XYZ file of C-alpha atoms in Angstrom:
620
model
C 0.000 0.000 0.000
C 1.455 3.293 -1.117
C -0.056 6.729 -1.249
C 1.932 7.392 -4.452
C 0.115 4.690 -6.417
C -3.226 4.613 -4.566
C -3.662 8.384 -4.103
C -1.784 9.738 -7.151
C -4.589 12.178 -7.923
C -5.355 13.279 -4.240
C -2.668 15.873 -3.773
C -5.015 18.487 -2.236
C -6.722 16.009 0.072
C -3.375 14.734 1.326
C -2.335 18.300 2.014
C -5.473 18.842 4.113
C -5.063 15.518 5.907
C -1.459 16.148 6.939
C -2.424 19.587 8.262
C -5.192 17.966 10.281
C -2.637 15.518 11.704
C -0.451 18.394 12.887
C -3.511 20.067 14.440
C -4.292 16.846 16.323
C -0.730 16.736 17.659
C -0.906 20.345 18.806
C -4.252 19.657 20.457
C -2.683 16.769 22.383
C 0.188 19.026 23.462
C -2.346 21.565 24.747
C -4.150 18.790 26.637
C -0.926 17.715 28.370
C -0.075 21.322 29.253
C -3.480 21.837 30.861
C -3.025 18.569 32.766
C 0.319 19.811 34.133
C -1.332 23.074 35.190
C -4.031 21.100 37.016
C -1.403 18.979 38.759
C 0.491 22.081 39.892
C -2.692 23.759 41.099
C -3.800 20.585 42.912
C -0.402 20.218 44.557
C -0.481 23.857 45.642
C -3.964 23.470 47.121
C -2.920 20.306 48.955
C 0.130 22.056 50.392
C -1.964 25.036 51.482
C -4.504 22.678 53.043
C -1.765 20.855 54.953
C -0.214 24.151 56.070
C -3.597 25.553 57.141
C -4.191 22.760 59.635
C -0.631 22.578 60.952
C -0.447 23.566 64.655
C 0.791 27.073 65.291
C 4.132 27.224 67.072
C 4.213 28.267 70.719
C 0.429 28.098 71.008
C -2.051 26.117 73.027
C -2.960 24.206 69.880
C 0.591 22.862 69.700
C 0.238 21.447 73.222
C -2.815 19.456 72.126
C -0.651 17.412 69.746
C 0.673 15.308 72.604
C -2.364 13.049 72.127
C -1.929 10.105 69.786
C -4.996 11.029 67.727
C -3.598 14.526 67.153
C -0.168 13.066 66.347
C -1.811 10.794 63.774
C -3.574 13.815 62.277
C -0.247 15.665 62.117
C 1.319 12.651 60.364
C -1.587 12.684 57.909
C -0.907 16.357 57.157
C 2.783 15.607 56.544
C 1.934 12.673 54.279
C -0.477 14.870 52.324
C 2.362 17.345 51.862
C 4.486 14.541 50.361
C 1.450 13.459 48.336
C 1.293 16.966 46.881
C 4.983 16.704 46.003
C 4.294 13.667 43.814
C 1.742 15.631 41.821
C 4.401 18.269 41.274
C 6.694 15.484 39.993
C 3.949 14.401 37.552
C 3.697 17.954 36.251
C 7.467 18.321 35.850
C 7.932 14.980 34.078
C 5.029 15.557 31.697
C 6.399 18.966 30.826
C 9.935 17.737 30.156
C 9.167 14.353 28.584
C 6.035 15.156 26.579
C 5.260 18.843 26.132
C 8.746 20.154 25.361
C 9.640 17.163 23.185
C 6.423 17.267 21.165
C 6.598 21.016 20.630
C 10.059 20.612 19.128
C 8.856 17.705 16.986
C 5.877 19.711 15.704
C 8.206 22.406 14.417
C 10.300 19.802 12.587
C 7.162 18.137 11.241
C 5.815 21.400 9.858
C 9.114 22.092 8.111
C 9.248 18.606 6.579
C 5.645 18.806 5.399
C 6.279 22.190 3.839
C 9.307 20.855 1.947
C 7.493 17.772 0.609
C 4.478 19.685 -0.660
C 6.772 22.306 -2.182
C 8.412 19.549 -4.250
C 4.980 18.258 -5.242
C 3.885 21.670 -6.420
C 7.093 22.068 -8.484
C 6.367 18.770 -10.212
C 2.814 19.878 -10.864
C 3.965 23.192 -12.308
C 6.497 21.424 -14.547
C 3.964 19.020 -16.029
C 1.520 21.861 -16.525
C 4.203 23.823 -18.418
C 4.887 20.809 -20.653
C 1.182 20.471 -21.351
C 0.933 24.112 -22.362
C 3.866 23.712 -24.792
C 2.203 20.662 -26.309
C -1.045 22.532 -26.767
C 0.766 25.484 -28.339
C 2.657 23.334 -30.898
C -0.507 21.440 -31.693
C -2.417 24.640 -32.427
C 0.492 25.955 -34.538
C 0.615 22.687 -36.559
C -3.105 22.877 -37.114
C -2.885 26.492 -38.267
C -0.011 25.797 -40.683
C -1.874 22.870 -42.229
C -4.881 25.026 -42.910
C -2.704 27.763 -44.424
C -0.947 25.229 -46.717
C -4.268 23.826 -47.841
C -5.595 27.296 -48.751
C -2.330 28.136 -50.608
C -2.580 24.901 -52.626
C -6.181 25.618 -53.589
C -5.256 29.169 -54.683
C -2.366 27.821 -56.846
C -4.652 25.311 -58.541
C -7.210 28.037 -59.236
C -4.591 30.362 -60.687
C -3.100 27.584 -62.829
C -6.535 26.757 -64.319
C -7.347 30.336 -65.193
C -6.128 31.224 -68.817
C -6.386 34.886 -68.197
C -3.721 34.797 -65.420
C -0.171 35.480 -66.403
C 2.522 32.908 -66.073
C 4.303 35.023 -63.433
C 1.247 35.085 -61.177
C 0.878 31.322 -61.477
C 4.528 30.810 -60.589
C 4.140 33.085 -57.569
C 1.073 31.142 -56.365
C 2.986 27.860 -56.803
C 5.912 29.104 -54.713
C 3.531 30.332 -51.964
C 1.815 26.946 -51.841
C 5.163 25.156 -51.535
C 6.225 27.526 -48.700
C 3.013 26.905 -46.744
C 3.393 23.201 -47.278
C 6.948 23.308 -45.893
C 5.824 25.303 -42.834
C 3.140 22.683 -42.174
C 5.715 19.949 -42.340
C 7.954 21.804 -39.844
C 5.053 22.363 -37.460
C 4.201 18.690 -37.701
C 7.735 17.685 -36.784
C 7.835 20.139 -33.866
C 4.460 18.984 -32.577
C 5.556 15.348 -32.739
C 8.728 16.100 -30.813
C 6.933 18.056 -28.045
C 4.297 15.366 -27.765
C 6.887 12.658 -27.198
C 8.672 14.778 -24.608
C 5.379 15.534 -22.780
C 4.423 11.888 -22.652
C 7.805 11.103 -21.134
C 7.463 13.871 -18.538
C 3.943 12.820 -17.723
C 4.975 9.228 -17.201
C 7.804 10.261 -14.884
C 5.436 12.616 -13.045
C 2.823 9.969 -12.292
C 5.166 7.027 -11.850
C 8.270 8.539 -10.295
C 8.026 12.083 -8.906
C 4.576 12.003 -7.354
C 4.975 8.502 -5.821
C 8.283 9.523 -4.249
C 6.847 12.725 -2.814
C 3.705 11.035 -1.587
C 5.799 8.239 -0.067
C 7.731 10.803 1.957
C 4.478 12.416 3.078
C 3.133 8.987 4.063
C 6.244 8.211 6.104
C 6.046 11.619 7.742
C 2.427 11.035 8.731
C 3.168 7.541 10.037
C 6.011 8.910 12.158
C 3.608 11.485 13.598
C 1.131 8.751 14.506
C 3.852 6.657 16.138
C 5.127 9.689 18.045
C 1.741 10.582 19.485
C 1.274 6.961 20.559
C 4.638 6.966 22.339
C 3.683 10.215 24.072
C 0.482 8.637 25.312
C 2.489 5.760 26.761
C 4.822 8.239 28.440
C 1.760 10.051 29.777
C 0.669 6.859 31.516
C 4.175 5.921 32.678
C 4.693 9.311 34.340
C 1.614 8.626 36.442
C 2.651 5.024 37.058
C 6.098 6.022 38.332
C 4.692 7.982 41.290
C 2.082 5.389 42.242
C 4.492 3.495 44.592
C 5.418 6.713 46.394
C 1.778 7.775 46.622
C 1.059 4.310 47.981
C 3.729 4.843 50.644
C 2.086 8.139 51.577
C -1.256 6.397 51.956
C 0.417 3.580 53.914
C 1.885 6.236 56.189
C -1.601 7.623 56.833
C -2.886 4.138 57.629
C 0.080 3.503 59.931
C -0.554 6.808 61.705
C -4.212 5.867 62.163
C -3.221 2.482 63.593
C -0.847 4.177 66.046
C -3.737 5.921 67.817
C -3.926 4.686 71.426
C -7.150 5.663 73.128
C -5.928 4.459 76.533
C -2.831 6.607 76.303
C -4.913 9.642 75.355
C -7.221 9.001 78.286
C -4.213 8.875 80.608
C -2.920 12.154 79.179
C -6.289 13.747 79.941
C -5.966 12.560 83.542
C -2.455 13.992 83.785
C -3.563 17.293 82.255
C -6.628 17.949 84.387
C -6.207 15.937 87.597
C -6.585 18.288 90.571
C -5.570 15.997 93.414
C -8.552 16.978 95.579
C -10.748 14.434 97.312
C -14.474 14.317 96.451
C -16.718 16.233 98.880
C -18.286 14.375 101.785
C -21.938 13.993 102.696
C -23.976 17.124 103.410
C -25.126 17.349 106.988
C -28.805 17.769 107.674
C -29.583 21.276 108.940
C -32.420 21.483 111.414
C -34.472 24.658 111.070
C -37.094 23.676 113.628
C -35.225 25.474 116.395
C -34.441 29.156 116.166
C -30.728 29.421 116.030
C -28.081 31.381 114.257
C -27.100 29.764 111.002
C -23.494 28.575 111.213
C -21.246 26.143 109.554
C -22.082 22.565 110.514
C -19.658 20.938 112.893
C -19.548 17.921 110.635
C -17.995 19.951 107.797
C -15.429 21.434 110.164
C -14.510 18.096 111.598
C -14.279 16.681 108.109
C -11.838 19.459 107.260
C -9.653 18.500 110.176
C -9.644 14.882 109.100
C -8.210 15.795 105.701
C -11.452 15.887 103.688
C -12.516 18.872 101.628
C -14.781 21.519 103.119
C -18.515 21.348 102.611
C -19.350 23.030 99.309
C -22.576 24.092 97.718
C -23.039 24.245 93.941
C -24.756 26.952 92.027
C -27.991 24.901 92.053
C -28.670 25.705 95.695
C -31.568 28.067 95.270
C -33.789 29.678 97.844
C -30.902 30.710 100.135
C -29.480 34.178 100.169
C -25.819 34.543 101.008
C -25.637 36.820 104.051
C -23.059 39.071 102.373
C -24.737 39.813 99.011
C -24.385 43.567 98.741
C -22.763 46.335 96.749
C -19.391 45.582 98.282
C -16.660 45.126 95.644
C -14.676 42.568 97.671
C -17.641 40.206 97.938
C -18.355 40.686 94.238
C -14.795 39.698 93.387
C -14.818 36.674 95.674
C -18.153 35.271 94.533
C -18.052 35.899 90.790
C -16.945 33.027 88.533
C -13.210 33.025 87.795
C -13.074 31.121 84.583
C -13.786 32.535 81.135
C -17.465 32.316 80.231
C -18.496 29.723 77.647
C -19.068 30.943 74.088
C -22.692 31.295 72.981
C -24.172 28.264 71.213
C -24.157 28.139 67.407
C -27.960 27.980 67.370
C -30.686 29.164 69.641
C -31.633 25.644 70.728
C -31.015 24.859 74.402
C -28.785 21.909 73.557
C -26.684 23.693 70.951
C -23.587 23.867 73.150
C -23.100 21.834 76.309
C -22.551 24.110 79.222
C -20.479 21.712 81.270
C -16.990 21.984 79.742
C -17.013 25.794 79.516
C -18.631 26.640 82.831
C -16.509 27.216 85.896
C -15.641 23.764 87.123
C -13.943 24.358 90.451
C -16.155 24.134 93.483
C -15.902 26.912 95.965
C -16.741 27.118 99.631
C -19.884 29.166 100.308
C -18.930 32.623 101.462
C -21.395 32.397 104.340
C -19.483 29.423 105.787
C -16.167 31.239 105.562
C -17.248 34.416 107.341
C -19.646 32.816 109.821
C -16.808 30.584 110.877
C -14.451 33.532 110.902
C -16.761 35.575 113.166
C -18.031 32.869 115.531
C -15.236 30.309 115.869
C -11.943 32.057 116.391
C -9.990 28.876 117.270
C -11.040 27.407 113.913
C -10.904 30.409 111.622
C -9.098 30.310 108.285
C -5.879 32.159 107.706
C -6.607 35.679 106.502
C -3.674 35.171 104.185
C -5.742 32.747 102.124
C -8.482 35.337 101.755
C -5.932 37.894 100.643
C -4.468 35.412 98.172
C -7.869 34.761 96.657
C -8.428 38.483 96.208
C -4.986 38.993 94.653
C -5.578 36.136 92.237
C -8.906 37.611 91.238
C -7.161 40.892 90.509
C -4.753 39.113 88.140
C -1.646 38.414 90.289
C -0.130 34.937 89.752
C 1.691 33.395 92.753
C 5.238 32.313 92.157
C 4.695 28.900 93.757
C 1.571 28.203 91.602
C -0.495 27.872 94.791
C -3.560 28.975 92.822
C -3.575 25.579 91.059
C -4.873 22.254 92.348
C -2.202 19.995 93.906
C -1.610 17.752 90.902
C -1.491 20.641 88.410
C 0.726 22.570 90.805
C 3.119 19.616 90.993
C 3.356 19.478 87.182
C 4.006 23.209 86.908
C 6.668 23.096 89.620
C 8.336 20.079 88.004
C 8.365 21.852 84.653
C 9.844 24.956 86.275
C 12.579 22.870 87.932
C 13.413 21.191 84.620
C 13.618 24.559 82.851
C 15.902 25.946 85.552
C 18.150 22.887 85.334
C 18.445 23.393 81.576
C 19.385 27.028 82.110
C 21.954 25.994 84.734
C 23.465 23.481 82.311
C 23.609 26.143 79.600
C 25.318 28.638 81.897
C 27.687 25.920 83.136
C 28.720 25.082 79.589
C 29.285 28.759 78.912
C 31.411 29.055 82.076
C 33.504 26.046 81.052
C 34.039 27.546 77.605
C 35.139 30.869 79.092
C 37.472 29.054 81.485
C 39.098 27.140 78.627
C 39.461 30.348 76.616
C 41.073 32.027 79.621
C 43.555 29.135 79.915
C 44.407 29.521 76.239
C 44.971 33.254 76.748
C 47.206 32.522 79.745
C 49.343 30.128 77.713
C 49.330 32.359 74.609
C 49.081 36.028 75.668
C 49.328 37.162 72.062
C 45.844 35.703 71.401
C 44.123 37.870 73.989
C 44.052 39.366 77.467
C 42.943 36.850 80.150
C 41.752 39.664 82.416
C 39.163 40.692 79.823
C 37.256 37.477 80.543
C 37.064 37.936 84.322
C 33.993 40.159 84.204
C 32.106 37.752 81.935
C 33.171 34.759 84.042
C 31.977 36.462 87.233
C 28.673 37.334 85.600
C 28.097 33.738 84.448
C 29.046 32.388 87.890
C 26.610 34.793 89.514
C 23.856 33.666 87.124
C 24.556 30.021 87.983
C 24.293 30.751 91.700
C 21.058 32.666 91.205
C 19.568 29.841 89.156
C 20.592 27.284 91.774
C 18.860 29.265 94.498
C 15.764 29.464 92.330
C 15.952 25.731 91.716
C 16.248 24.991 95.433
C 13.227 27.165 96.138
C 11.059 25.430 93.562
C 12.372 22.001 94.596
C 11.281 22.768 98.161
C 7.777 23.613 96.960
C 7.775 20.512 94.758
C 8.870 18.349 97.694
C 6.065 19.801 99.793
C 3.466 19.002 97.119
C 4.793 15.478 96.617
C 4.633 14.815 100.327
C 8.365 14.593 100.957
C 8.072 17.517 103.384
C 5.370 17.586 106.079
C 4.575 21.269 105.590
C 5.920 24.459 104.175
C 8.304 26.298 106.412
C 8.018 29.968 107.156
C 11.056 30.632 104.958
C 9.404 28.873 101.990
C 6.281 30.952 102.511
C 8.294 34.144 102.488
C 10.084 33.058 99.287
C 6.756 32.386 97.571
C 5.818 36.037 97.984
C 2.383 35.088 99.291
C 3.093 35.353 103.012
C 1.033 38.007 104.804
C 3.283 40.197 106.952
C 0.324 41.431 108.970
C -0.140 38.113 110.745
C 1.795 38.253 114.020
C 1.732 34.544 114.841
C 3.515 32.060 112.600
C 1.318 29.254 111.367
C 3.588 26.211 111.375
C 1.300 23.480 110.108
C -1.907 23.247 108.104
C -4.269 20.362 108.441
C -5.008 20.047 104.710
C -5.061 21.924 101.395
C -8.439 23.367 100.538
C -9.941 25.453 97.755
C -10.304 29.170 98.175
C -13.269 31.119 96.759
C -11.385 31.745 93.531
C -10.721 28.128 92.719
C -7.220 27.971 94.281
C -6.400 25.878 97.293
C -5.305 27.468 100.574
C -4.215 26.214 103.956
C -6.526 25.687 106.901
C -5.135 26.109 110.384
C -5.119 23.238 112.781
C -7.225 23.418 115.935
C -4.148 24.229 118.014
C -3.176 27.300 115.918
C -4.935 30.516 116.790
C -4.925 33.801 114.963
C -6.463 36.731 116.761
C -8.105 39.095 114.319
C -10.558 41.688 115.489
C -13.983 41.451 113.952
C -13.949 45.200 113.590
C -11.363 44.786 110.776
C -14.157 43.643 108.562
C -16.859 46.046 109.747
C -16.011 48.556 107.031
C -16.287 45.896 104.365
C -19.382 43.975 105.509
C -21.654 46.436 107.241
C -24.387 46.766 104.624
C -27.117 44.134 104.657
C -29.141 45.713 101.854
C -29.214 43.824 98.513
C -27.752 45.424 95.407
C -30.237 47.603 93.492
C -31.200 46.693 89.931
C -29.505 48.829 87.278
C -31.454 47.453 84.348
C -32.967 44.339 82.818
C -31.789 41.609 80.462
C -33.308 39.010 78.177
C -31.805 35.509 77.901
C -30.786 34.761 74.300
C -29.895 31.142 75.057
C -30.514 28.600 77.786
C -27.676 28.477 80.350
C -27.379 25.808 83.041
C -25.494 27.322 85.948
C -23.950 24.238 87.520
C -21.225 25.923 89.565
C -21.185 28.263 92.493
C -21.849 31.876 91.722
C -23.767 31.098 88.500
C -27.515 30.980 87.916
C -29.566 29.006 85.402
C -31.642 30.911 82.856
C -34.087 29.834 80.145
C -34.135 31.241 76.641
C -36.458 34.258 76.434
C -36.547 34.801 80.214
C -36.378 38.413 81.498
C -34.357 39.157 84.668
C -32.941 42.114 86.586
C -29.311 43.232 86.150
C -27.591 44.173 89.412
C -23.983 44.322 88.170
C -22.803 44.711 84.591
C -19.866 42.980 82.925
C -16.534 44.125 84.438
C -14.514 42.835 81.516
C -14.381 39.154 82.590
C -17.337 38.079 80.410
C -19.887 37.622 83.261
C -22.979 39.664 84.170
C -24.631 39.505 87.590
C -28.428 39.144 87.506
C -31.308 38.534 89.939
C -34.513 36.525 89.692
C -37.228 37.622 92.137
C -35.663 38.723 95.439
C -34.002 35.573 96.692
C -32.105 34.167 93.704
C -29.156 35.804 91.967
C -25.871 34.875 90.345
C -23.707 35.250 87.237
C -24.422 34.340 83.609
C -22.158 34.743 80.538
C -22.615 38.201 79.039
C -22.830 36.690 75.539
C -25.888 34.656 76.620
C -28.054 37.698 77.457
C -29.089 40.996 75.887
C -28.706 43.757 78.497
C -30.846 46.903 78.748
C -29.302 49.216 81.332
C -31.245 52.014 83.023
C -29.322 55.228 82.342
C -30.852 56.812 85.463
C -29.766 53.976 87.735
C -26.976 54.707 90.159
C -23.655 53.372 88.925
C -25.049 52.367 85.534
C -23.063 53.106 82.414
C -24.447 53.999 79.043
C -25.253 50.788 77.165
C -24.131 50.664 73.562
């Protein structure tokens, strides 16, 4: 099968077909280029997705990645980053092995096609020229024959006429012979051109055109083979990265299998364990006999035996604390100390559970603290603990982390000791390096002055000594928390910065650690320790028995279950009185009727303050 013999008369169609073949090749190149762009865009989006969910450095989110599930998620993000890299490899290989190569081949193919069809057109023009020459000689031969025939007829006519002179007849005869000779010459020329044309035509249809068409056929077949090879390369480029992509997916599966739910549960215990004992039973309070309401002896005795104090949750309704008034100190001590929970995503009551965000730490009722303080001087709490609670509410953080529960305090102290030891090691290494440099200077004075290092050496030594003292201080507090020391000494208290200099008697031992109103734990004096504080010291602070006046109203936007002390439950749509607006901590103090009040998150209510109320600010 040959285009030269089968398609000898389809020059124009072959020209169109070969152009179509080049268009197909260019279309395939465009397809591959768009595929590489998609791969690059997909890889970029995968990398951005992986980067978006990476934990931020030095943030709380980074601390959450200690759990195995979070570690597995982090491994998944890293594997997806590698997965994106393989798509970039696909794009690069397709560009280098297919797109660039085919674009160069297309240019060569266009040049070759142009050359072949140029030769074909030259052959066509040559045969057309030969045909025109043949036609011209044929017409000339025909014309000369007609002229000779007319000249012969004229001679015969003149020769038959008796009236014509002999000279005229001779002239007619010579003209007839001349025309006859010209016809013979034209015949010979026509015969020669015809033979030459037939030869050229045979070569054109049996030699030139088949050769040119054969080259065009080979060119087209090479194009078809080339596009097939490119398609194979297209598949192989994808196939080459499949094993690596499989490893990425295997890595994700391995990370998922490494999740240990028991280990994560243990980490939760280590992160949030307080070390406190659960509260004991609530003693029955008999109201049948008129008597002054005091703290039950059972709760006090329980405190001496090492159990936590009797605590009441925020659900205890119907009882007014005896010190609910406009006093700022009481407001600070009784308000919740944890950030309020965010509002639920929807208005439904169950949109966001209140438990995890609400203040979790139980606090001793304020009435118990001050009734005990006023009526039972041998059993009163240290005033230092009350002062500590107030200072913590105002934002001061104790150096010994005494505001934290025992277990959390132990972890913080241990971390602080480890950090100090690392700093000591760093300073020690620096001191050793300076000492070695000083020895080198002593042996080789030309390298430097040894005395120039004395100031730096003294400074590093002083830093080491300071860090060691700090370490000893924190180790003493850590030993106390871990039970290696029976109690904190007076010196340790003074170092913590939380010791109250106004107390004249030194409290040597505390029966147990107990929570203060702000969620921290404080020390309760033993029955043998006595601290004489005049009740008049508190007269200026707790002399007003009148309840706080309402400064406006509010409407509950969501349902809030106040499960902790100081909070109050509200129902969506409920209207209540506002007695203290948000002080910047996210909580608003409200009242229901005359005997029930507490705090709710500011974001859970819509407040309408009375501009004429005393102490009210303009509500925006």
